[in-house]
Short mmCIF file of C-alpha atoms and ligand atoms in Angstrom, two decimals:
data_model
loop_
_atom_site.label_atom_id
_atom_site.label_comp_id
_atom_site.label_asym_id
_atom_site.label_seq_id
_atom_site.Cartn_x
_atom_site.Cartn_y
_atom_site.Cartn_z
CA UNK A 1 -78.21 -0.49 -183.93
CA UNK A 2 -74.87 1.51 -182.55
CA UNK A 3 -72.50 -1.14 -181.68
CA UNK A 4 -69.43 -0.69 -179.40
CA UNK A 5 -66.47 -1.69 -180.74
CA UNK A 6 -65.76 -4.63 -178.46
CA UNK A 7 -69.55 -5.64 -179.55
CA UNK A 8 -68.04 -5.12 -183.16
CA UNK A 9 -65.46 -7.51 -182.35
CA UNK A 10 -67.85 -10.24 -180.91
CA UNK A 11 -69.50 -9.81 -183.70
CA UNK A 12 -66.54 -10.55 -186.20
CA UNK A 13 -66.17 -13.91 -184.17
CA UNK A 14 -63.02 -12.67 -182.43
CA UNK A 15 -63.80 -14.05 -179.26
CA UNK A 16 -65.00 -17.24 -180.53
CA UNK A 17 -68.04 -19.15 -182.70
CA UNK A 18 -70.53 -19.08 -179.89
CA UNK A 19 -70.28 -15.89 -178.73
CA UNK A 20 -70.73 -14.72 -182.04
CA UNK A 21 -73.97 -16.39 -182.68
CA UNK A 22 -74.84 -15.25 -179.17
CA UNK A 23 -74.53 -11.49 -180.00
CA UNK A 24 -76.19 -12.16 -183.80
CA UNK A 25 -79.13 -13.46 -181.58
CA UNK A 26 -79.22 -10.43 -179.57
CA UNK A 27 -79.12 -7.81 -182.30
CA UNK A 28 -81.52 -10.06 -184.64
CA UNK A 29 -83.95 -9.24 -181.71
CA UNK A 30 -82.92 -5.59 -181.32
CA UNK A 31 -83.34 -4.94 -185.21
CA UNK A 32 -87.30 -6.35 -184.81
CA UNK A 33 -87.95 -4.37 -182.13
CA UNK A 34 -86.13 -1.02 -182.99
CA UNK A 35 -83.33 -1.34 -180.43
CA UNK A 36 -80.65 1.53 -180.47
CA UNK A 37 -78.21 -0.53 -178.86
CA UNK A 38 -77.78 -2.96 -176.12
CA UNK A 39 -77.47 -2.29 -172.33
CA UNK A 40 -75.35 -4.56 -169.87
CA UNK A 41 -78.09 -6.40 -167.57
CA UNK A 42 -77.15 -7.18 -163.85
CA UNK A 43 -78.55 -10.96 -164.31
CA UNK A 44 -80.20 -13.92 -166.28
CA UNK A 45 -82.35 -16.60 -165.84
CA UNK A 46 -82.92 -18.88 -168.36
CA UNK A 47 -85.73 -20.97 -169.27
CA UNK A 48 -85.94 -24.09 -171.30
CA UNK A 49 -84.23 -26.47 -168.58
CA UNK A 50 -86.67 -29.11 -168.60
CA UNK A 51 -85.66 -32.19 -170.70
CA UNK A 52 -89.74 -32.37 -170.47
CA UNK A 53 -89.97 -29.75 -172.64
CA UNK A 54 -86.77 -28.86 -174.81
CA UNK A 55 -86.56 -32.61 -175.34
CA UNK A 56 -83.37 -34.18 -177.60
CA UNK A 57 -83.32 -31.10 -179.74
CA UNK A 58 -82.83 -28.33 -177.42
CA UNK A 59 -80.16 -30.69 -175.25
CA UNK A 60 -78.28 -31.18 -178.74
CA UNK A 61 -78.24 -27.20 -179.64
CA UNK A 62 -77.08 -26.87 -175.58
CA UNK A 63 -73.93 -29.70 -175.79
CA UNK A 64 -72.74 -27.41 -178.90
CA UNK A 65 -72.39 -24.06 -177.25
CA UNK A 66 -69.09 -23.12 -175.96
CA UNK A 67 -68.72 -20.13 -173.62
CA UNK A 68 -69.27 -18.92 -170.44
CA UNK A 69 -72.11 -16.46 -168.60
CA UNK A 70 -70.22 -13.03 -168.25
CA UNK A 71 -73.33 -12.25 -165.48
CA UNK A 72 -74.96 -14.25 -162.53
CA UNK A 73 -77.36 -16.47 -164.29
CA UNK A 74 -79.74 -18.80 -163.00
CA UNK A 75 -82.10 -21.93 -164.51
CA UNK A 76 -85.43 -21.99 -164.37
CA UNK A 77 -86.76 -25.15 -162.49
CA UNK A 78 -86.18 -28.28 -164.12
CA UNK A 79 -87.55 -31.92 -164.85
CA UNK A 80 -87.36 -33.20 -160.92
CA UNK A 81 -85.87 -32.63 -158.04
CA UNK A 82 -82.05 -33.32 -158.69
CA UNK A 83 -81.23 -35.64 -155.45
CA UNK A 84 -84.72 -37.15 -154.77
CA UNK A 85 -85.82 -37.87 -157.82
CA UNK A 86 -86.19 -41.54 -157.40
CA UNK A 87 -88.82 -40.45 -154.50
CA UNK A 88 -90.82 -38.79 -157.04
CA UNK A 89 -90.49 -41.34 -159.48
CA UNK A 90 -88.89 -40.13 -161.91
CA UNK A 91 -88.34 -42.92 -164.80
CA UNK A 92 -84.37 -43.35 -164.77
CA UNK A 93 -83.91 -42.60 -168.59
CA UNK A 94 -85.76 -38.83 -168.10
CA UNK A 95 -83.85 -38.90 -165.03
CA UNK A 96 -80.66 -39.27 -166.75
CA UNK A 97 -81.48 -36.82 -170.07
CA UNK A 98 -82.17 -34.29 -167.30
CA UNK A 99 -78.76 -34.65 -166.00
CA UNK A 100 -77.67 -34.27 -169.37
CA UNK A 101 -79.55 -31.11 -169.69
CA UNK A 102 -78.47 -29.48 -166.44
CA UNK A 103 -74.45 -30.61 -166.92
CA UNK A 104 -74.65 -29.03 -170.29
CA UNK A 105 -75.91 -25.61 -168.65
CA UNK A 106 -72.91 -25.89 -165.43
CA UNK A 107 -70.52 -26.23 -168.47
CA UNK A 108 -71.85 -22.39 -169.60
CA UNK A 109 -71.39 -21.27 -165.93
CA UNK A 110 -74.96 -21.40 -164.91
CA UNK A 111 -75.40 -22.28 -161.11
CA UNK A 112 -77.50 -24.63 -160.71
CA UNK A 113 -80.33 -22.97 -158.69
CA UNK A 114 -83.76 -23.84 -160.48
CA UNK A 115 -86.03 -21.84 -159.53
CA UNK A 116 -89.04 -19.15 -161.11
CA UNK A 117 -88.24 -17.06 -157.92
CA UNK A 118 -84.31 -15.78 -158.48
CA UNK A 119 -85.28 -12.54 -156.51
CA UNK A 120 -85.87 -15.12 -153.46
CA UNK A 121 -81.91 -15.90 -153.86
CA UNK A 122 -80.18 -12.92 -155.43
CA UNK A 123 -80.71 -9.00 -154.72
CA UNK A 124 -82.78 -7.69 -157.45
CA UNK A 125 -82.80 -3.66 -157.76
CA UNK A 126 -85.27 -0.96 -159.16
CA UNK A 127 -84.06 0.31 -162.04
CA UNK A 128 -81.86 -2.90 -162.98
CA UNK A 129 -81.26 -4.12 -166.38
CA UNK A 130 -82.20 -8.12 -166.46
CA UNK A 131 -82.47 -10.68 -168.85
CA UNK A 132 -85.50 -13.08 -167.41
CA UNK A 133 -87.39 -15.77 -169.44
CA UNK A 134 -90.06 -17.33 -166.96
CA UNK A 135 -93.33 -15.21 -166.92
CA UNK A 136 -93.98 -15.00 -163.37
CA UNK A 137 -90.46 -13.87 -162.49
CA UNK A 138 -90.43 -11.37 -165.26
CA UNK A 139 -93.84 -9.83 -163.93
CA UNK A 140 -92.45 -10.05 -160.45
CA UNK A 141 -89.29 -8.49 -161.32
CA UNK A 142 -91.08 -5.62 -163.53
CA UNK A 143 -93.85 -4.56 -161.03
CA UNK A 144 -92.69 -5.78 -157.31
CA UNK A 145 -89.02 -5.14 -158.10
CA UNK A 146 -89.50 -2.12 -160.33
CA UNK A 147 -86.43 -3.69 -162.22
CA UNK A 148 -86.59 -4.32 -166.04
CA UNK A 149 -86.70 -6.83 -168.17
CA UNK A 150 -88.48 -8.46 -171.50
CA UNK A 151 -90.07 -11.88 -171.31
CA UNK A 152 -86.68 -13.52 -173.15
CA UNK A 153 -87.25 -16.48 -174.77
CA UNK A 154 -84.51 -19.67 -173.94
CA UNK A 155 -82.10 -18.61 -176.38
CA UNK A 156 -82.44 -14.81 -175.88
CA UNK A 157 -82.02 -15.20 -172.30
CA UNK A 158 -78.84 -17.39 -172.53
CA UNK A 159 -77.43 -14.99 -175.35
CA UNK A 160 -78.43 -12.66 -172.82
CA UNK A 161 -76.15 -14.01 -170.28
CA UNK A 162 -73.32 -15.34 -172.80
CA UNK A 163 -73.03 -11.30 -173.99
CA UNK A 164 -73.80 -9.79 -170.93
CA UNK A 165 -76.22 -7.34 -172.37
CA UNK A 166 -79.67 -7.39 -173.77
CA UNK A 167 -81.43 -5.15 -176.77
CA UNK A 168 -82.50 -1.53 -175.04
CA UNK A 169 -86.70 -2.28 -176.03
CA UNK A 170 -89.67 -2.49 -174.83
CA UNK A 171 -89.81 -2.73 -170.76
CA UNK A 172 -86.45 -1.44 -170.85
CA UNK A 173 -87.38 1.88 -171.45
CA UNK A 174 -89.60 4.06 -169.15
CA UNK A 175 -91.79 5.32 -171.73
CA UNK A 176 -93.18 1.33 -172.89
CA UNK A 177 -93.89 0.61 -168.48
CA UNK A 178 -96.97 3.23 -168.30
CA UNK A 179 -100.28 1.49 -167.31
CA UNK A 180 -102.28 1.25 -170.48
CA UNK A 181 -105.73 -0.35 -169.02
CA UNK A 182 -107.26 0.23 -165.48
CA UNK A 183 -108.82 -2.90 -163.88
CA UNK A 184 -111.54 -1.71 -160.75
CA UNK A 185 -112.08 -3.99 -158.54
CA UNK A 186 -115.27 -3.19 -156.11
CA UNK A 187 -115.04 -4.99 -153.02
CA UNK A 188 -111.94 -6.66 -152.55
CA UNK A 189 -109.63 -4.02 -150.36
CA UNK A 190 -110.14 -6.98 -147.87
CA UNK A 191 -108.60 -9.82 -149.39
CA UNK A 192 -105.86 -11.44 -147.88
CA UNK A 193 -105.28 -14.75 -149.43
CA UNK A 194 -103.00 -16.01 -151.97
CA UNK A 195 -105.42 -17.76 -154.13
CA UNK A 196 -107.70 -15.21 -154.45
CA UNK A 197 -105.51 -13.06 -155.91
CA UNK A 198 -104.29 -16.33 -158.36
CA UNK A 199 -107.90 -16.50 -159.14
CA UNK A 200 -108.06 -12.39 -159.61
CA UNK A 201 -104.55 -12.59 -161.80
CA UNK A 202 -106.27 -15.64 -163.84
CA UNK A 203 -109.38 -13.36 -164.61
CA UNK A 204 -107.92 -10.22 -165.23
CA UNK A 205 -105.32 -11.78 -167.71
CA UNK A 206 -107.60 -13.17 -169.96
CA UNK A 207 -109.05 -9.84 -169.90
CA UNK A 208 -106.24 -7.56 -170.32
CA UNK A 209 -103.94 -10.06 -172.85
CA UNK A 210 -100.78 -8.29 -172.78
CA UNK A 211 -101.72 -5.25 -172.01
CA UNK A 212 -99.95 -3.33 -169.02
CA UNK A 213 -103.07 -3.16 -166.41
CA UNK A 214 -102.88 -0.37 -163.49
CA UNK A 215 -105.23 -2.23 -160.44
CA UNK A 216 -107.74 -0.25 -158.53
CA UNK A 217 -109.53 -1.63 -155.04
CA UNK A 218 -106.59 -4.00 -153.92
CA UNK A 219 -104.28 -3.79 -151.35
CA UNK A 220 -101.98 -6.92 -151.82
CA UNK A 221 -99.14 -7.99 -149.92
CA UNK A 222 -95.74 -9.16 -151.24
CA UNK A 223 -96.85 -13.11 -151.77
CA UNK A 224 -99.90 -11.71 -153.35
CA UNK A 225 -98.32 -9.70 -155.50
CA UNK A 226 -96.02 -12.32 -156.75
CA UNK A 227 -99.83 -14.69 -157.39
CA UNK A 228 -101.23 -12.01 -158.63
CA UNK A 229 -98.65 -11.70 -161.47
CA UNK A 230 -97.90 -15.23 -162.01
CA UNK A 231 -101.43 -16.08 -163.01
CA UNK A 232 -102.00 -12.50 -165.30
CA UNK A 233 -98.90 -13.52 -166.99
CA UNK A 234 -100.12 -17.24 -167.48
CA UNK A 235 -103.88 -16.89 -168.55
CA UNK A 236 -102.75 -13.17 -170.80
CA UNK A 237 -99.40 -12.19 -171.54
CA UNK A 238 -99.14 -10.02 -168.52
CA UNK A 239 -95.30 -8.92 -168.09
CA UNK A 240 -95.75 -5.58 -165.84
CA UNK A 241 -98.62 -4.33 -163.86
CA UNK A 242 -99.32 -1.51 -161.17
CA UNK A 243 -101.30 -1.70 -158.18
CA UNK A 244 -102.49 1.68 -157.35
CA UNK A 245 -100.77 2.89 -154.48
CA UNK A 246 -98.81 -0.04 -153.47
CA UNK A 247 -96.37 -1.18 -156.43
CA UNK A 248 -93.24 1.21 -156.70
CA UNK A 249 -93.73 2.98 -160.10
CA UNK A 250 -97.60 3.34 -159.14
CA UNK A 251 -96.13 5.23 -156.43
CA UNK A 252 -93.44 6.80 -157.79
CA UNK A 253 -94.69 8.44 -161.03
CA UNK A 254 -98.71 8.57 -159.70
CA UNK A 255 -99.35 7.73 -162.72
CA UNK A 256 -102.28 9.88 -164.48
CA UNK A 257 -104.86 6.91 -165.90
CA UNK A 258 -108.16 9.12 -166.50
CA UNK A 259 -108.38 8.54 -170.14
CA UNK A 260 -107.42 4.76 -170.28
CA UNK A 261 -110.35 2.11 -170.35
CA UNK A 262 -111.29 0.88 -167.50
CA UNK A 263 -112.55 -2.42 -166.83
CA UNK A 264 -115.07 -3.16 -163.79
CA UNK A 265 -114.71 -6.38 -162.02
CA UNK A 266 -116.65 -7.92 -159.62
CA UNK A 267 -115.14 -10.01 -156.99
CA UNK A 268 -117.61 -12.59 -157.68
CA UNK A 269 -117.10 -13.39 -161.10
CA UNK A 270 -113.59 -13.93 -159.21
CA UNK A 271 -114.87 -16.31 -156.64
CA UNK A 272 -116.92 -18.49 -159.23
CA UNK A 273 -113.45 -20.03 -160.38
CA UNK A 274 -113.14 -21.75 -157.03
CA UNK A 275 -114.52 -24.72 -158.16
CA UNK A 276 -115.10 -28.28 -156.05
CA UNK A 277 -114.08 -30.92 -157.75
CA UNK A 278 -112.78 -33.93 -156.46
CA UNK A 279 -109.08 -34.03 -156.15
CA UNK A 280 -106.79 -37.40 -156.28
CA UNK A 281 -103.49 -34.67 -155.38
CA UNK A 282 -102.70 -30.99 -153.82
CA UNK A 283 -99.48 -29.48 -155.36
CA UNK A 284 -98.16 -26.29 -153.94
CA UNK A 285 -95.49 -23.72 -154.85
CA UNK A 286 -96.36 -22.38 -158.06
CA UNK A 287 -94.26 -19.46 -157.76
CA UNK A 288 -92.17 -21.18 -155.66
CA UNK A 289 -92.74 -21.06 -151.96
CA UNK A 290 -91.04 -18.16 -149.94
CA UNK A 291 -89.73 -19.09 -146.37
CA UNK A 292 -92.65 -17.09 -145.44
CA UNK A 293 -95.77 -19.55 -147.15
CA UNK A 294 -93.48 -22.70 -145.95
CA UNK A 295 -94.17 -21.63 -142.65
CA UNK A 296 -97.84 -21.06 -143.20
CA UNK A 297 -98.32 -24.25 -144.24
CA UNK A 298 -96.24 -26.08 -141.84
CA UNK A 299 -98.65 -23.93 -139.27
CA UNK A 300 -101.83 -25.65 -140.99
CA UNK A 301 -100.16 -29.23 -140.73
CA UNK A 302 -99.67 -28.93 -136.93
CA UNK A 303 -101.54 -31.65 -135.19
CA UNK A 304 -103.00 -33.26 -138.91
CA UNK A 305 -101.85 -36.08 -140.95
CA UNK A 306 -101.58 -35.62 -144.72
CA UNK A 307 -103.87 -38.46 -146.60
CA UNK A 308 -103.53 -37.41 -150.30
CA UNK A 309 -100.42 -37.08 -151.56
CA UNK A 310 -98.93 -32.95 -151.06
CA UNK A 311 -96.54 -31.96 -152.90
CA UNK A 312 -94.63 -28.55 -152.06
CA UNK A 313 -92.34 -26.63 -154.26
CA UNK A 314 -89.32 -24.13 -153.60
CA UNK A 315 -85.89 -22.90 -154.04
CA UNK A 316 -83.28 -25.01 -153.00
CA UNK A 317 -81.47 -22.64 -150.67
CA UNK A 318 -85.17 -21.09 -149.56
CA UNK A 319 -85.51 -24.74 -148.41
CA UNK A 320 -82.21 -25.03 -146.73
CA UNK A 321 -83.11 -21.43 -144.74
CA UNK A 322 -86.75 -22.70 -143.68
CA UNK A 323 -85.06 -25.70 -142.08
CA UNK A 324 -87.80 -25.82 -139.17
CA UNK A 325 -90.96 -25.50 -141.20
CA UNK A 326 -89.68 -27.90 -144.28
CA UNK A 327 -88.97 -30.87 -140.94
CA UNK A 328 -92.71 -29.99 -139.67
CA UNK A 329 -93.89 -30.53 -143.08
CA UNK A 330 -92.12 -33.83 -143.86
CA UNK A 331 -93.18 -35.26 -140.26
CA UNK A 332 -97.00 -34.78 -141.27
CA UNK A 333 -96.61 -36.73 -144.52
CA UNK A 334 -95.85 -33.63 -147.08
CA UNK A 335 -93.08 -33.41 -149.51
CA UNK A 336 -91.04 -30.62 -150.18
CA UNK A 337 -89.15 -30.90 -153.30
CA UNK A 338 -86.14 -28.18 -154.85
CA UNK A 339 -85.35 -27.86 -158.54
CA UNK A 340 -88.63 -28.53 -160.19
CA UNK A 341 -91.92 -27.76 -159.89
CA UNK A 342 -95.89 -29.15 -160.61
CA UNK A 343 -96.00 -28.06 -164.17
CA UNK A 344 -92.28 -28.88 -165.89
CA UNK A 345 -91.96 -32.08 -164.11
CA UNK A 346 -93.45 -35.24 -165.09
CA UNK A 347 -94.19 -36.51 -161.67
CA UNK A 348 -97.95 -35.28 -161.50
CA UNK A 349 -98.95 -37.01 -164.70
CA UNK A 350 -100.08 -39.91 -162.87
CA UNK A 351 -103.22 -38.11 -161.23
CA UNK A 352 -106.70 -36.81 -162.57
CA UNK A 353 -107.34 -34.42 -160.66
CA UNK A 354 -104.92 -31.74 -158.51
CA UNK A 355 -105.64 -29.38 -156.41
CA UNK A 356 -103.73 -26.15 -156.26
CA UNK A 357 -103.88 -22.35 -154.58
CA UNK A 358 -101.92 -20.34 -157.72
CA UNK A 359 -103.86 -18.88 -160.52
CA UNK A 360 -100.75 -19.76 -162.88
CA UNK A 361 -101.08 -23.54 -161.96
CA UNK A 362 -105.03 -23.35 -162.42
CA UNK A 363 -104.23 -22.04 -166.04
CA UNK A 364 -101.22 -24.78 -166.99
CA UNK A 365 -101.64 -27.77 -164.81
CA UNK A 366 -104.70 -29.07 -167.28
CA UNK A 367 -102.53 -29.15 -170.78
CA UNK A 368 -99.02 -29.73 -168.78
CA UNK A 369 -100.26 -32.24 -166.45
CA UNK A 370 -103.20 -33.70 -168.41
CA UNK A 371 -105.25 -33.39 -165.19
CA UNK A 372 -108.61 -31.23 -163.78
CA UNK A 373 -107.49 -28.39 -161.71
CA UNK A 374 -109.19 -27.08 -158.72
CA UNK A 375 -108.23 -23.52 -157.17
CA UNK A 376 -108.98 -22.90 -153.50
CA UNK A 377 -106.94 -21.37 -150.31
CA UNK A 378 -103.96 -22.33 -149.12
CA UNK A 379 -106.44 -23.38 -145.70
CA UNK A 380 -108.73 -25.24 -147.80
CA UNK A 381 -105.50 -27.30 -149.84
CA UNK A 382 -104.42 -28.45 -146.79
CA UNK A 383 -107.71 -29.55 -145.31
CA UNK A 384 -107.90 -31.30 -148.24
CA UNK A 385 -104.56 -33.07 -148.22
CA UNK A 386 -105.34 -34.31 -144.49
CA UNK A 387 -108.31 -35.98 -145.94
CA UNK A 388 -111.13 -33.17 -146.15
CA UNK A 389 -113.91 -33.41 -148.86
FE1 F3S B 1 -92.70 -21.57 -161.37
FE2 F3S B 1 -93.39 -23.86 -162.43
FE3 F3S B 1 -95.25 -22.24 -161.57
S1 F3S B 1 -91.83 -22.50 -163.18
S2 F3S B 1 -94.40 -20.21 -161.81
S3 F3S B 1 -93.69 -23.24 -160.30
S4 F3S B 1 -95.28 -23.39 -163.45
#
């Protein structure tokens, strides 16, 4: 890899321990993956902030760093919701680890937004450079966006951050973003609900892998789009996909896809993974909620009372804009929580069954939680929260 020289000097541990094992991280990666040299990104977001999942070890390896983000750089969601906790009862000692966790990233300069939807809270560009570990951000950022960025790992992403820059491979270069398998989906220009596009993005990932897939027969909007990803990049590897005609490099290069393999699906091998099962919980918010599906569901709760327990998830300062529709919520019994979310927090374990509208949370909430999953609309969650069957 060419190295500047002030990269030379990081390098050489002139500007300190960390920083140097932050940059030997970086061009570790870039020597695997054929790098040329590293590019400055415009943000990070790092994941590994749950003391659920990096446990002692990762909070130890955190406490020894010492330096500070040279880019805005934001935390994926963490264990619970950082001031009402205690309402989702959260066990003091996690409680406290967690603090330990998040302290450890402010001391880096990471603000303390935890959230899998940083596009929600800072402007993301086509064409920027980003450093992004949570998989549904990184597809959202890739294919909604048209901005670029690797699924980073933790480390990678904070090195990321630390440095500034990230290795120039893979979705950072034009050449690795071309669709590389077309999915056709017959029947389905009509569809115009979030969890049918979770349960489309569940089916097509564990078709596709990692594979870049260019989508045929869709016409998603924005929320979709962000479903449709989050679920393709939890049940494959899905980091970038096109929608023909509606995602901006679909539009922009046209891309020619006659001699790719094309997959056929039809919508009703789709449909057949919105199962019925009985459901002790509904959990929403996996992305987290924009202002726009807070006020959808505060819309369904008008005039209902919520029986099983709903729980909501979003960015704090999405929640602090959506004011109105978080109040209509909490005044029909459902709870919108900031910082965390169904799958990295512990506060679900206790139930058997949870029912959810995201194709991501269909694919983790049964090994994360240890609970049965049911995917269904956003219409039929709420019926059941208000005490449907
Ligand atoms: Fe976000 Fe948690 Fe789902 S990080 S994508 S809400 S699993």
């Amino acid at each position: 890899m060419q190295l500047q020289p002030d990269e030379e000097a990081i390098l050489a541990g002139e500007a300190g321990e960390t920083r140097q094992q932050m940059i030997e991280i970086l061009i570790a990666l870039g020597k695997v993956f054929s790098a040329d040299r590293l590019v400055p990104i415009q943000s990070a977001q790092v994941s590994g902030a749950s003391y659920k999942t990096i446990g002692e070890a990762g909070l130890e390896w955190l406490t020894m760093l010492d330096a500070r983000v040279s880019v805005p750089t934001v935390l994926n969601p963490v264990g619970m919701d950082r001031v009402r906790w205690r309402e989702m009862k959260i066990n003091s000692d996690f409680a406290k680890k967690q603090e330990e966790v998040i302290n450890a990233y402010a001391r880096l300069g990471i603000k303390l937004e935890c959230t899998c939807t940083p596009y929600y809270i800072y402007q993301t560009r086509f064409g920027d450079h980003l450093a992004w570990s949570e998989s549904s951000a990184v597809a959202y950022a890739n294919s909604v966006i048209g901005a670029r960025t690797n699924r980073e790992g933790g480390p990678s992403a904070l090195a990321a951050a630390i440095i500034g820059k990230t290795p120039e491979y893979g979705l950072h270069r034009v050449e690795d973003r071309k669709p590389q398998v077309v999915l056709n989906i017959d029947g389905a220009t009509g569809w115009n609900e979030t969890a049918l596009y979770g349960a489309l993005g569940y089916y097509v990932g564990s078709e596709v892998g990692d594979k870049i897939p260019y989508l045929q027969g869709v016409r998603p909007k924005r929320n979709h789009l962000k479903a449709l990803g989050a679920a393709m990049a939890a049940s494959g590897a899905v980091a970038l996909f096109h929608v023909e005609g509606i995602t901006p490099e679909a539009r922009i290069f046209e891309y020619d896809v006659s001699g790719l393999e094309v997959i056929m699906v039809e919508p009703e091998e789709v449909l057949a993974l919105m199962n019925t099962i009985p459901v002790d919980a509904v959990a929403l918010g996996c992305p987290h909620c924009s202002a726009e599906e807070l006020t959808e569901i505060a819309g369904l709760l008008e005039g209902r009372r919520v029986t099983r327990p709903l729980y909501i998830f979003a960015a704090r300062k999405v929640i602090e804009a959506s004011a109105d529709a978080v109040a209509c919520i909490e005044r029909h019994g459902g709870r919108v929580y900031a910082d965390t979310c169904m799958v990295v927090s512990p506060a679900l374990e206790q139930y058997g069954a949870i029912m959810v509208n995201s194709g991501k949370a269909f694919a983790y909430v049964p090994n994360m939680c240890g609970a049965a999953v049911r995917i269904g609309t956003t219409e039929a969650c709420i019926d059941i929260a208000t005490g449907g069957t």
